[in-house]
Coordinates of C-alpha atoms in Angstrom, one line a residue:
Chain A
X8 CA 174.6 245.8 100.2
X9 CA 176.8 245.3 103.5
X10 CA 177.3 248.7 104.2
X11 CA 173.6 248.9 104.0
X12 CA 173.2 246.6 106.7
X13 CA 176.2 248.5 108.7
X14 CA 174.3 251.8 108.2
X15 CA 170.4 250.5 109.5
X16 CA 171.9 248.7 112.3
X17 CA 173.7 252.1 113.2
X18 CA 170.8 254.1 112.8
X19 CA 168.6 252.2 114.5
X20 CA 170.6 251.7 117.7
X21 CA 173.2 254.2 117.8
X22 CA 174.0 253.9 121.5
X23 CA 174.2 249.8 121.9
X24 CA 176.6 249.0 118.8
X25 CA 180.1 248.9 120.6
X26 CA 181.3 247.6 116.8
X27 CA 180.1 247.2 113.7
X28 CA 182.4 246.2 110.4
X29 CA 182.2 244.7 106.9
X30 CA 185.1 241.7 107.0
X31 CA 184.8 240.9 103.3
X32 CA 182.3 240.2 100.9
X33 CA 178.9 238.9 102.5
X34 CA 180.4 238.9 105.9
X35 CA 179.3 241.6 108.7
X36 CA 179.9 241.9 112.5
X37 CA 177.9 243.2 114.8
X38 CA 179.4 243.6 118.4
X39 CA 176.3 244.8 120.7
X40 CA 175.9 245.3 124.5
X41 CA 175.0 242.6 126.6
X42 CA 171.4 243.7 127.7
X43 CA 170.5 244.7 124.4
X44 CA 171.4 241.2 122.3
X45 CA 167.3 240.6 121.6
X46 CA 166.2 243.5 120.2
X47 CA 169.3 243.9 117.7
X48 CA 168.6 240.1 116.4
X49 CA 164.8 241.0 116.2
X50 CA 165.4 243.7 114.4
X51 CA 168.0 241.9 112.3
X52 CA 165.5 239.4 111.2
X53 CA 162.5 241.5 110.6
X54 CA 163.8 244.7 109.6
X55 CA 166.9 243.6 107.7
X56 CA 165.7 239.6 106.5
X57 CA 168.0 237.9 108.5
X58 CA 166.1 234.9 108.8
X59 CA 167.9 231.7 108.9
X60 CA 170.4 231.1 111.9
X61 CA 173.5 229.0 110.9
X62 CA 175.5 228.2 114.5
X63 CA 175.7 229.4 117.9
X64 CA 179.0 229.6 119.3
X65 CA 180.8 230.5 122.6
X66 CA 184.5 231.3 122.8
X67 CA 186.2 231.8 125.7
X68 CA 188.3 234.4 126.4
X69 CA 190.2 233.6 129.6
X70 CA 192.4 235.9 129.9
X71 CA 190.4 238.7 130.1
X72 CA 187.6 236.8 132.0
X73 CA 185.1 237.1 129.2
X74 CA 183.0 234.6 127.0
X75 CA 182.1 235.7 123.7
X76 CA 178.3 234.6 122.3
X77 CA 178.2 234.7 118.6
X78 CA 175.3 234.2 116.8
X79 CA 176.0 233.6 112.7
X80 CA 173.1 234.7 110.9
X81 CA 172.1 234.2 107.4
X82 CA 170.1 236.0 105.0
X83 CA 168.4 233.9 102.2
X84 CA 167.5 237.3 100.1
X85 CA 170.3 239.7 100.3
X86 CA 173.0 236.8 101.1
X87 CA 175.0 238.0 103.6
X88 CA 176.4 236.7 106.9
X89 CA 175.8 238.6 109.8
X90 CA 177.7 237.8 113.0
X91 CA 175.8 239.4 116.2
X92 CA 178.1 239.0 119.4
X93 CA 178.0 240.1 122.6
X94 CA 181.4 239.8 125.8
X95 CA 179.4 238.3 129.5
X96 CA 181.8 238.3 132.0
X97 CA 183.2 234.9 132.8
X98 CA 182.0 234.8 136.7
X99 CA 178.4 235.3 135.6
X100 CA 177.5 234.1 132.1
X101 CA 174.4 234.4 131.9
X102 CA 172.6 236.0 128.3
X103 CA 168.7 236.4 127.4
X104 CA 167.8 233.2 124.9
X105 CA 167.2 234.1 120.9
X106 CA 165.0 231.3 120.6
X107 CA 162.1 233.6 120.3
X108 CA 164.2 235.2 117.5
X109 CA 165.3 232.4 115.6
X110 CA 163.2 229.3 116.8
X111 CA 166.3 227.1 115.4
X112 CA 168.7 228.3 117.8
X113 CA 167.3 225.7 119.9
X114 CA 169.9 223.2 120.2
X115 CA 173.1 225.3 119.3
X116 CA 171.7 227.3 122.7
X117 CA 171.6 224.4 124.5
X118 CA 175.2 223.2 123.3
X119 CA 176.6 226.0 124.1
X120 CA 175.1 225.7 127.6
X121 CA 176.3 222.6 128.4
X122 CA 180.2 223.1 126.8
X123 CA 180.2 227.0 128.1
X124 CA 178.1 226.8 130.7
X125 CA 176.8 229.8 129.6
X126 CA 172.8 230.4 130.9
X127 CA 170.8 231.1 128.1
X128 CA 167.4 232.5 130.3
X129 CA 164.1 232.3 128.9
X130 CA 165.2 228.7 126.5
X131 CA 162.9 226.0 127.4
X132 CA 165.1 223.1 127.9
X133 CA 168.4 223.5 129.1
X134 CA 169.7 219.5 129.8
X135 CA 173.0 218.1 128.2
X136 CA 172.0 217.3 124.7
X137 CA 175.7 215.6 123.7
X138 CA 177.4 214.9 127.3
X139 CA 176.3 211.8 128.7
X140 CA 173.6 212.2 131.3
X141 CA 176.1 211.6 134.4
X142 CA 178.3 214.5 133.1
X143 CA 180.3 215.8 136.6
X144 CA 182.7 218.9 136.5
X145 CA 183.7 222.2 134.6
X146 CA 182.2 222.6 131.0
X147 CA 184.7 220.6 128.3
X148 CA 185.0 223.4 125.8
X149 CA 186.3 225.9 128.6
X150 CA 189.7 226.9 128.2
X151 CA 191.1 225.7 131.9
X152 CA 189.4 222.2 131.1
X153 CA 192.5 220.9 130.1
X154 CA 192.4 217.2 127.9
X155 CA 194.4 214.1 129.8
X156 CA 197.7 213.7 128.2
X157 CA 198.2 211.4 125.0
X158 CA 200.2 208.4 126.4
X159 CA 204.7 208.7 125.3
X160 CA 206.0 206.1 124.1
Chain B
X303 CA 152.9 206.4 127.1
X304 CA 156.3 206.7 126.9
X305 CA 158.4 204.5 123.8
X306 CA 161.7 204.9 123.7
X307 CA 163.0 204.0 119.7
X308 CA 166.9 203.3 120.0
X309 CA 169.9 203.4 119.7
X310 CA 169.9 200.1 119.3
X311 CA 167.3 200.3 115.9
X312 CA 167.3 199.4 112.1
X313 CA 166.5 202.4 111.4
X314 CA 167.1 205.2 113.9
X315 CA 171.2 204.3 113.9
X316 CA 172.9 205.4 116.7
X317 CA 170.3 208.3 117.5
X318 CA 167.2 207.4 120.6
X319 CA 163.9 208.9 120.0
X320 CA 161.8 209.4 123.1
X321 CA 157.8 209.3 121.9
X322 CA 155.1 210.0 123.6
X323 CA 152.3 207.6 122.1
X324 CA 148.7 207.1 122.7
X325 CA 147.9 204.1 121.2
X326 CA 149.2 204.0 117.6
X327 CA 149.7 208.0 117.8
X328 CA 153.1 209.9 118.0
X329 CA 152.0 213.0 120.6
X330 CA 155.7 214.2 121.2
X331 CA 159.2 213.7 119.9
X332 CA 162.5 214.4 121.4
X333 CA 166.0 214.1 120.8
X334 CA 168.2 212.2 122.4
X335 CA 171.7 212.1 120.6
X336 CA 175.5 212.3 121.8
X337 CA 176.1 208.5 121.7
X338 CA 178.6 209.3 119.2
X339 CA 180.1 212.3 120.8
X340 CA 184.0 212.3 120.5
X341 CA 184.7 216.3 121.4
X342 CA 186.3 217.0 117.9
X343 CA 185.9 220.9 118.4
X344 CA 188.1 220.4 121.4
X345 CA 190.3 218.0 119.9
X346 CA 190.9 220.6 117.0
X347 CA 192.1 223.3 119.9
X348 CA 195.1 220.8 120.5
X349 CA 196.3 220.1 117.3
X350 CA 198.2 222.4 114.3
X351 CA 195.7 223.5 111.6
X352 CA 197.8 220.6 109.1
X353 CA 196.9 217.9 111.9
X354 CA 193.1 218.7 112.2
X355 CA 192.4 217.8 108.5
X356 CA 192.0 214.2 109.2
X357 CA 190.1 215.0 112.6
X358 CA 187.4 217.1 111.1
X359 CA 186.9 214.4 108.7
X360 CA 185.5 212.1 111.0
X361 CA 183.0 214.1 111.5
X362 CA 181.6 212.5 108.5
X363 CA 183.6 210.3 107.2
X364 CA 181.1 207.3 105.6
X365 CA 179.1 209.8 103.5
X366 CA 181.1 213.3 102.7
X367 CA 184.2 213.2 103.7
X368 CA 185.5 215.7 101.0
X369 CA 182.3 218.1 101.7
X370 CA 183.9 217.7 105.5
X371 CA 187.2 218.9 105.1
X372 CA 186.9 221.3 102.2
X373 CA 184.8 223.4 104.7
X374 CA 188.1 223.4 107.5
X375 CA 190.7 223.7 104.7
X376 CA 188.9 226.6 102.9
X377 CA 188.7 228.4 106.7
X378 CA 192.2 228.1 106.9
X379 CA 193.1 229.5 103.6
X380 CA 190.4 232.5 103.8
X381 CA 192.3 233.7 107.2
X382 CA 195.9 232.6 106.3
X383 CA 195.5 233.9 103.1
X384 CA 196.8 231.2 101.0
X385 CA 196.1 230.9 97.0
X386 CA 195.3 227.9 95.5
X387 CA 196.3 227.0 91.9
X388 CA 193.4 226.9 89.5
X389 CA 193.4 223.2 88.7
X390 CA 193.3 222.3 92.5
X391 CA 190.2 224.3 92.5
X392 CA 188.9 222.1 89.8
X393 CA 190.1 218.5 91.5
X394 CA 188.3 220.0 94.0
X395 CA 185.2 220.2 92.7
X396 CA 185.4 217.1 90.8
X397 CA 186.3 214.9 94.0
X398 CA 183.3 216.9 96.4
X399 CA 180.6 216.0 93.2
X400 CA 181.3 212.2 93.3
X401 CA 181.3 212.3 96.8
X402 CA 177.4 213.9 96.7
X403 CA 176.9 211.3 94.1
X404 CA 177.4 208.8 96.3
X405 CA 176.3 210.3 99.2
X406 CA 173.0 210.9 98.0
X407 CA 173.1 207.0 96.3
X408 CA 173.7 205.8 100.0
X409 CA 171.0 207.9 101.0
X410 CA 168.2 206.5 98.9
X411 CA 169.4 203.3 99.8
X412 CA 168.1 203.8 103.1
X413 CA 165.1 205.1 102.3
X414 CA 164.5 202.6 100.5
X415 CA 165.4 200.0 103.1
X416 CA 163.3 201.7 105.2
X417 CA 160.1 201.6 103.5
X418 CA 161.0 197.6 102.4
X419 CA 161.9 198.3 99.0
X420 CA 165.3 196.4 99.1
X421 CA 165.5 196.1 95.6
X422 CA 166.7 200.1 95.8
X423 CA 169.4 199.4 98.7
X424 CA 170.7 196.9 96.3
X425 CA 170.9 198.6 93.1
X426 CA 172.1 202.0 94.4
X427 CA 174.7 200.4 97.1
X428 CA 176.0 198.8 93.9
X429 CA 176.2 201.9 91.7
X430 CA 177.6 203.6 94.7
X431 CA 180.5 201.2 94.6
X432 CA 181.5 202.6 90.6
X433 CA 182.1 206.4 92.1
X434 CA 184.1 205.0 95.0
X435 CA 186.4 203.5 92.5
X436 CA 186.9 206.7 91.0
X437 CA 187.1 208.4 94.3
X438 CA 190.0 205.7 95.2
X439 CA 192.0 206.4 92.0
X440 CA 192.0 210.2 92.4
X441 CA 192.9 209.9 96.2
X442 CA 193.7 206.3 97.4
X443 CA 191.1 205.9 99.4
X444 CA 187.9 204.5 99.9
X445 CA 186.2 206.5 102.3
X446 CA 187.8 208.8 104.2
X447 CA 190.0 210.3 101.5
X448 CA 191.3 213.6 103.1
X449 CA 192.2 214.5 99.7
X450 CA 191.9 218.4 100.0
X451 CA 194.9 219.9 102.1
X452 CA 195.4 223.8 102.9
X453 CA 196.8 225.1 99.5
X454 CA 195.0 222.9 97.2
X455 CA 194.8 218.7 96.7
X456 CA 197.2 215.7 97.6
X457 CA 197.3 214.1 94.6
X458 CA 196.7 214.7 90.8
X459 CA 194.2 212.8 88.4
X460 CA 196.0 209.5 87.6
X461 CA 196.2 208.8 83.6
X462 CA 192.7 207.5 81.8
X463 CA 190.2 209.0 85.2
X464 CA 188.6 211.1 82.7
X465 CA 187.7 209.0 80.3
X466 CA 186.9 206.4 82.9
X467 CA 184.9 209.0 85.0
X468 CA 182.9 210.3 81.8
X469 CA 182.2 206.7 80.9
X470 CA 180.8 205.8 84.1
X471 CA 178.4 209.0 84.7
X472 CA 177.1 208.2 81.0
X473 CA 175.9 204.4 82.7
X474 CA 174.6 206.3 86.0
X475 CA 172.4 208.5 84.3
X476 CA 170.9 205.7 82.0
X477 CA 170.7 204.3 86.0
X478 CA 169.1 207.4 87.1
X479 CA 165.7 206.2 84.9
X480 CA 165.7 203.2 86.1
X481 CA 165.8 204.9 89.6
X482 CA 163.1 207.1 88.9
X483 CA 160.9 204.1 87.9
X484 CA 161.2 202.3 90.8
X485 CA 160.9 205.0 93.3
X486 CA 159.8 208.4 92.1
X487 CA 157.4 206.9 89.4
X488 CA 156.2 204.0 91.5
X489 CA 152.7 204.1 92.6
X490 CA 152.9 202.1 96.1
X491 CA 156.3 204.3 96.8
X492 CA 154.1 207.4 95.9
X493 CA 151.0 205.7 98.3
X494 CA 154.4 205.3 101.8
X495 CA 155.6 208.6 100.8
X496 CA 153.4 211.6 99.4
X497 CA 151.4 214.1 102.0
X498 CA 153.9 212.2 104.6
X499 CA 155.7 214.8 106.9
X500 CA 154.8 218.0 105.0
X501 CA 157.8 220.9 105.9
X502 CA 156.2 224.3 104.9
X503 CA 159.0 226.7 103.5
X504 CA 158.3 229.0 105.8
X505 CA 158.3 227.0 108.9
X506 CA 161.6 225.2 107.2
X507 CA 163.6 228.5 107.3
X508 CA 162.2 229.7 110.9
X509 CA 163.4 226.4 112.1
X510 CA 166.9 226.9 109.9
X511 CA 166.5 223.6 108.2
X512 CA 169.4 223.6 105.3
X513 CA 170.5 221.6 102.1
X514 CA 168.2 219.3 99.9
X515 CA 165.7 219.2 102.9
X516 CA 165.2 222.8 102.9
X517 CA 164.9 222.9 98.8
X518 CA 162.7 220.0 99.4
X519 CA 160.3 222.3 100.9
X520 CA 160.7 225.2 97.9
X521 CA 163.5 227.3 99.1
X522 CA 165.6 227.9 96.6
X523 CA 168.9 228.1 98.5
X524 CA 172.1 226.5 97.9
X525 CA 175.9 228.0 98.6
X526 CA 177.2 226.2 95.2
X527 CA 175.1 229.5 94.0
X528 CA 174.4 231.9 96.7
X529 CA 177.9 232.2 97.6
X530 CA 179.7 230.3 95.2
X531 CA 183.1 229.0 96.5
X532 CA 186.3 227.4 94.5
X533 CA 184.9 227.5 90.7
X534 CA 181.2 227.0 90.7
X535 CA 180.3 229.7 89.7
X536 CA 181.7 229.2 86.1
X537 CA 179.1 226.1 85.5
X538 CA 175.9 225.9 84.4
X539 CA 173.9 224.3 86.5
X540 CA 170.4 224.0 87.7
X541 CA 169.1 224.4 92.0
X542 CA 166.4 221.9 91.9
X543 CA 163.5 222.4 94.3
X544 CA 160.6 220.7 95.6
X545 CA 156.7 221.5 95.6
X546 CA 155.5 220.0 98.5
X547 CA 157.9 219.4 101.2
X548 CA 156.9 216.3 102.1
X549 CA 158.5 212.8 102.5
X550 CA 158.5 212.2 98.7
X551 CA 159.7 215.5 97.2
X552 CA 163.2 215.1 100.2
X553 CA 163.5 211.6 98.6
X554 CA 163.1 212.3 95.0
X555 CA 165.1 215.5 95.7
X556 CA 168.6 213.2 96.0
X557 CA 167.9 211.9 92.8
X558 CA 167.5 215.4 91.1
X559 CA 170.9 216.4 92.9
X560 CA 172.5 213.5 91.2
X561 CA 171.5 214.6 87.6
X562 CA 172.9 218.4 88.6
X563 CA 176.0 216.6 89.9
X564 CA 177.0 214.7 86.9
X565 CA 175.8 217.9 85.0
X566 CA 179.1 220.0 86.8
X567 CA 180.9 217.0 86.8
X568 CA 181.2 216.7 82.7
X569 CA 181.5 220.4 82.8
X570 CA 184.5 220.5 84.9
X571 CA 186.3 217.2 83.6
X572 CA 186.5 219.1 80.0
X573 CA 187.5 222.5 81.3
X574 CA 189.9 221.3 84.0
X575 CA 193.4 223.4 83.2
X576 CA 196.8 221.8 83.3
X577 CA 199.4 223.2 85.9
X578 CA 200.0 222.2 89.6
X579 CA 197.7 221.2 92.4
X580 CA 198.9 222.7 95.5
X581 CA 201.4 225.5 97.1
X582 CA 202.6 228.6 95.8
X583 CA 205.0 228.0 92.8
X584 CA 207.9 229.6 95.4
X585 CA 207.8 226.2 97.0
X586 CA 206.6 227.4 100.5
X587 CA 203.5 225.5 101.3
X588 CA 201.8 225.7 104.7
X589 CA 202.4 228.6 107.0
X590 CA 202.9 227.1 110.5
X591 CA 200.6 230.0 111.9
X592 CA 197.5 231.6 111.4
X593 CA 197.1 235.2 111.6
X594 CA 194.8 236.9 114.9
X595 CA 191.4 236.8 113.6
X596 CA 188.5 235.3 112.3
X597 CA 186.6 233.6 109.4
X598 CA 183.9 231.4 108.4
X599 CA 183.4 229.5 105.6
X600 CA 180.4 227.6 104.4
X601 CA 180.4 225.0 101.9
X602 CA 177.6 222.6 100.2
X603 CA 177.9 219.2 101.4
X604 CA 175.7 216.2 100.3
X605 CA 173.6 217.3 103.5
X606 CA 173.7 220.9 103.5
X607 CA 175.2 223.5 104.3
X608 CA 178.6 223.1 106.7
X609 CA 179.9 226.3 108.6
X610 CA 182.8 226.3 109.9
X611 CA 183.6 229.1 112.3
X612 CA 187.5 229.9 113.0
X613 CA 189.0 231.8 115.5
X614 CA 192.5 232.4 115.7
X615 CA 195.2 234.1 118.0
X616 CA 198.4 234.0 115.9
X617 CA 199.5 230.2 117.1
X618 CA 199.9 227.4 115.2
X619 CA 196.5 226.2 116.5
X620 CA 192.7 227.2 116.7
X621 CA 192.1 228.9 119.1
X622 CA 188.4 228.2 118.6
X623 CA 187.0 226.0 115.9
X624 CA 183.3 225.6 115.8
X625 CA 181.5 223.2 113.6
X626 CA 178.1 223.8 112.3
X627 CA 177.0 220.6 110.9
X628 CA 174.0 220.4 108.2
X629 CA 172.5 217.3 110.2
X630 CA 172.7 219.4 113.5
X631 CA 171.2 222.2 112.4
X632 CA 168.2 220.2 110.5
X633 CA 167.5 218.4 114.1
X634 CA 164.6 220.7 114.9
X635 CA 162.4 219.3 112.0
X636 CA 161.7 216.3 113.6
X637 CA 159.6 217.2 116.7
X638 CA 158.0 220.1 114.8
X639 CA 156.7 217.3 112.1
X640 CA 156.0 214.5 114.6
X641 CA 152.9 215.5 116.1
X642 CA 149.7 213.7 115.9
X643 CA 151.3 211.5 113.3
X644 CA 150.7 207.5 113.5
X645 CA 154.0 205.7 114.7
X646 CA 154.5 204.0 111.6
X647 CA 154.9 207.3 109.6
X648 CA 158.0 207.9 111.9
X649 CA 160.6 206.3 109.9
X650 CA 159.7 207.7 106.9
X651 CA 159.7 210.8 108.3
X652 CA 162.8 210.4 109.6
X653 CA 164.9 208.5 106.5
X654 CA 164.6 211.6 104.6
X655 CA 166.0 214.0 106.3
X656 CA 168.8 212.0 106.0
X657 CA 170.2 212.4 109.2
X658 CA 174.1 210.8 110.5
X659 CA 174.6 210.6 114.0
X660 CA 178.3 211.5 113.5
X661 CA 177.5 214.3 112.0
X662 CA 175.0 215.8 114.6
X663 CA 177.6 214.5 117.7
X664 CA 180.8 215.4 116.6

């Protein structure tokens, strides 16, 4: 059944797949090119049944200057998890919004906006959703946001 | 208009709805959460995987604590590649069930409260209390038990739990009835509850709504089955769904759980094997380090569905840990269902999703 998946999504775009692998049972990821993020997770839900979104998350890679987007998708029918993710360079992280894709990427989007600060274009309402409203300074899930220091005794 | 409803509210907890109300009508609902926010993904960045145990759990620590952690713990082992003896698997099991027991017990409680029916709060706060004694002899504990550790379980059943535990599901399912009467078979309950808030499957997976709420609505979908983890999948039990989707099938839907719970629960308390309960019979327990990589693990907590995403460079601590909580992820119900509904319909609405505040902030 995964290497199903791994074969459509190949097929289908053959040029915009950087990587594509089964990790274990039930588990596949999908590495894709930036520009191309949408149609891959259209296609992923229509084509392939990948319907229900489970998280959103950013990781950053500082030392190559990259955030990672991963999307975590799962399919009701052929119960798999597919993992679409895309590398936006660190100085300009900006990525076209899945909301029109998967409608409950709505707040993990806007999480990931306001702990990344990564620009998610075309979401309707990107405001801090967990940060309180007066929130100053560099997004708290970056790596050079460093915590203060537990007091030594 | 604009009505602001919170944080300070019997019923909303610590969450504050903004409404937009014309008259007695709800137009628009929004969000506005984080007053519990304490940053535990980026508190689990600077602490060993051993150390983050009791962190994650505070995520949820008055409901599911064991539903919390299993998720983290079972991440761990999936990329560290630790096996866990069998009967850990099963203590497992046993200690996440009571903890949906009660879970769900505390959640009808509340919606009860909630519609005035305090007779309910009373009865199943009361019950709830005979499945926290269990959970406190198995792990010491009242609420936040932290009884699951990377490799298996902390401690061992203590001499007499089963019997004890066997005796008291057999006077919670003679409970259950009485349940049912009061709520599910109770015509003025029916009256505040039925056609109230009606989630249509389809709409409920668009929107990735998960757990009991999303089997409220018909869709039959539940990782105990779909993807099952530690030993469910040698019991025999049933996925119970709903027909309508509406405030009365997510209520009654808790209820059902229970039954299914207590169903496992005898099934595993006669099959659990003898032998130990955590590490590798070589003695070496937890691996400081995590190999570079990845996982993520999902797990059926009272609320749904927990994801736990894990990414690791080879230290001894996450280099990423995302949590993707069941109440989080069932946030976008509300302002699809609250339109053009009267204001009064808004708790109900709300109650049965169930939602905790600490478990949408982290």
């Amino acid at each position: 059944m995964e290497d199903r998946v791994v074969e459509d999504v190949k097929a289908s775009f053959p040029d915009d797949v950087l990587e594509i692998d089964v990790q274990r049972r039930g588990r596949v990821s999908i590495s894709v090119k930036r520009d191309r993020i949408y149609d891959v997770g259209l296609f992923l839900r229509d084509k392939l049944g990948f319907d229900h979104i489970a998280s959103v998350s950013g990781v950053d890679y500082i030392d190559k200057k990259e955030f990672e987007v991963v999307y975590h998708a799962w399919s009701i029918d052929k119960k798999i998890l597919a993992a679409l993710r895309t590398r936006i360079p660190r100085d300009n992280p900006v990525l076209k919004s899945l909301v029109d894709v998967w409608e409950g990427a709505l707040y993990h989007e806007r999480e990931t906006w306001e702990m990344f600060g990564i620009k998610f274009e075309g979401h309707p309402n990107l405001s801090l959703l967990l940060l309180p409203e007066d929130w100053e300074g560099i997004p708290p899930l970056r790596k050079d946001f460093i915590l203060p220091k537990r007091p030594q005794e | 208009m604009k009505l602001s409803m919170g944080p300070q509210h019997p019923v909303t907890s610590h969450f504050r709805f903004i409404l937009d109300v014309d008259g007695d009508a709800v137009l628009n609902f929004e969000w506005d959460v984080g007053y519990t926010h304490r940053g535990i993904e980026k508190m689990a960045e600077n602490r060993i995987y051993i150390q983050n145990i009791p962190v994650v759990e505070r995520i949820n620590s008055y409901c599911d604590a064991i539903g919390t952690t299993l998720g983290y713990v079972e991440v761990v082992e999936e990329l560290t590649g630790i096996e866990i003896p069998e009967r850990a698997k099963y203590l497992r099991v046993i200690a996440a069930e009571l903890n949906r027991i009660a879970s769900h017990l505390y959640a009808v409680s509340l919606v009860g409260i909630s519609a005035g029916f305090e007779t309910m709060l009373m009865w199943t706060i009361n019950d709830r209390e005979l499945i926290l004694d269990l959970l406190v002899k198995l792990s010491g504990q009242r609420i936040t038990y932290t009884y699951p550790t990377i490799g298996g379980v902390r401690w061992d059943m203590p001499d007499g739990f089963k019997e004890d535990a066997l005796k008291r599901l057999d006077y919670l399912e003679k409970r259950l009835e009485d349940y049912y009467k009061m709520m599910a078979w109770n015509r003025t309950f029916q009256m505040r509850f039925k056609n109230v808030g009606i989630l249509k499957p389809s709409d409920a997976v668009k929107l990735g709504i998960v757990g009991p709420n999303l089997r409220a609505s018909g869709v039959k979908a539940d990782v105990r089955k779909d993807e099952p983890y530690e030993v469910y999948d040698r019991f025999d039990f049933e996925v119970p769904t709903g027909k309508n989707g509406d405030s009365f099938d997510r209520a009654s839907m808790r209820l059902k759980e229970i039954e299914q719970s207590i169903v496992i629960l005898r099934q595993a308390l006669k099959d659990i094997p003898k032998g130990p309960i955590k590490g590798s019979p070589k003695g070496s327990k937890i691996p400081p380090t995590a190999p570079r990589g990845e996982a993520y693990s999902r797990v059926e907590s009272a609320r749904g569905e927990f994801g736990y995403y894990l990414v690791s460079d080879g230290k001894s601590k996450p280099y990423r840990l995302k949590i993707s909580t069941p109440s989080f992820r069932n946030l976008p119900a509300l302002p699809h269902l609250c339109r053009n509904v009267p204001l009064g319909d808004i708790p109900v609405i709300f109650i049965t999703f169930d939602y905790i505040p600490l478990d949408v902030d982290r």
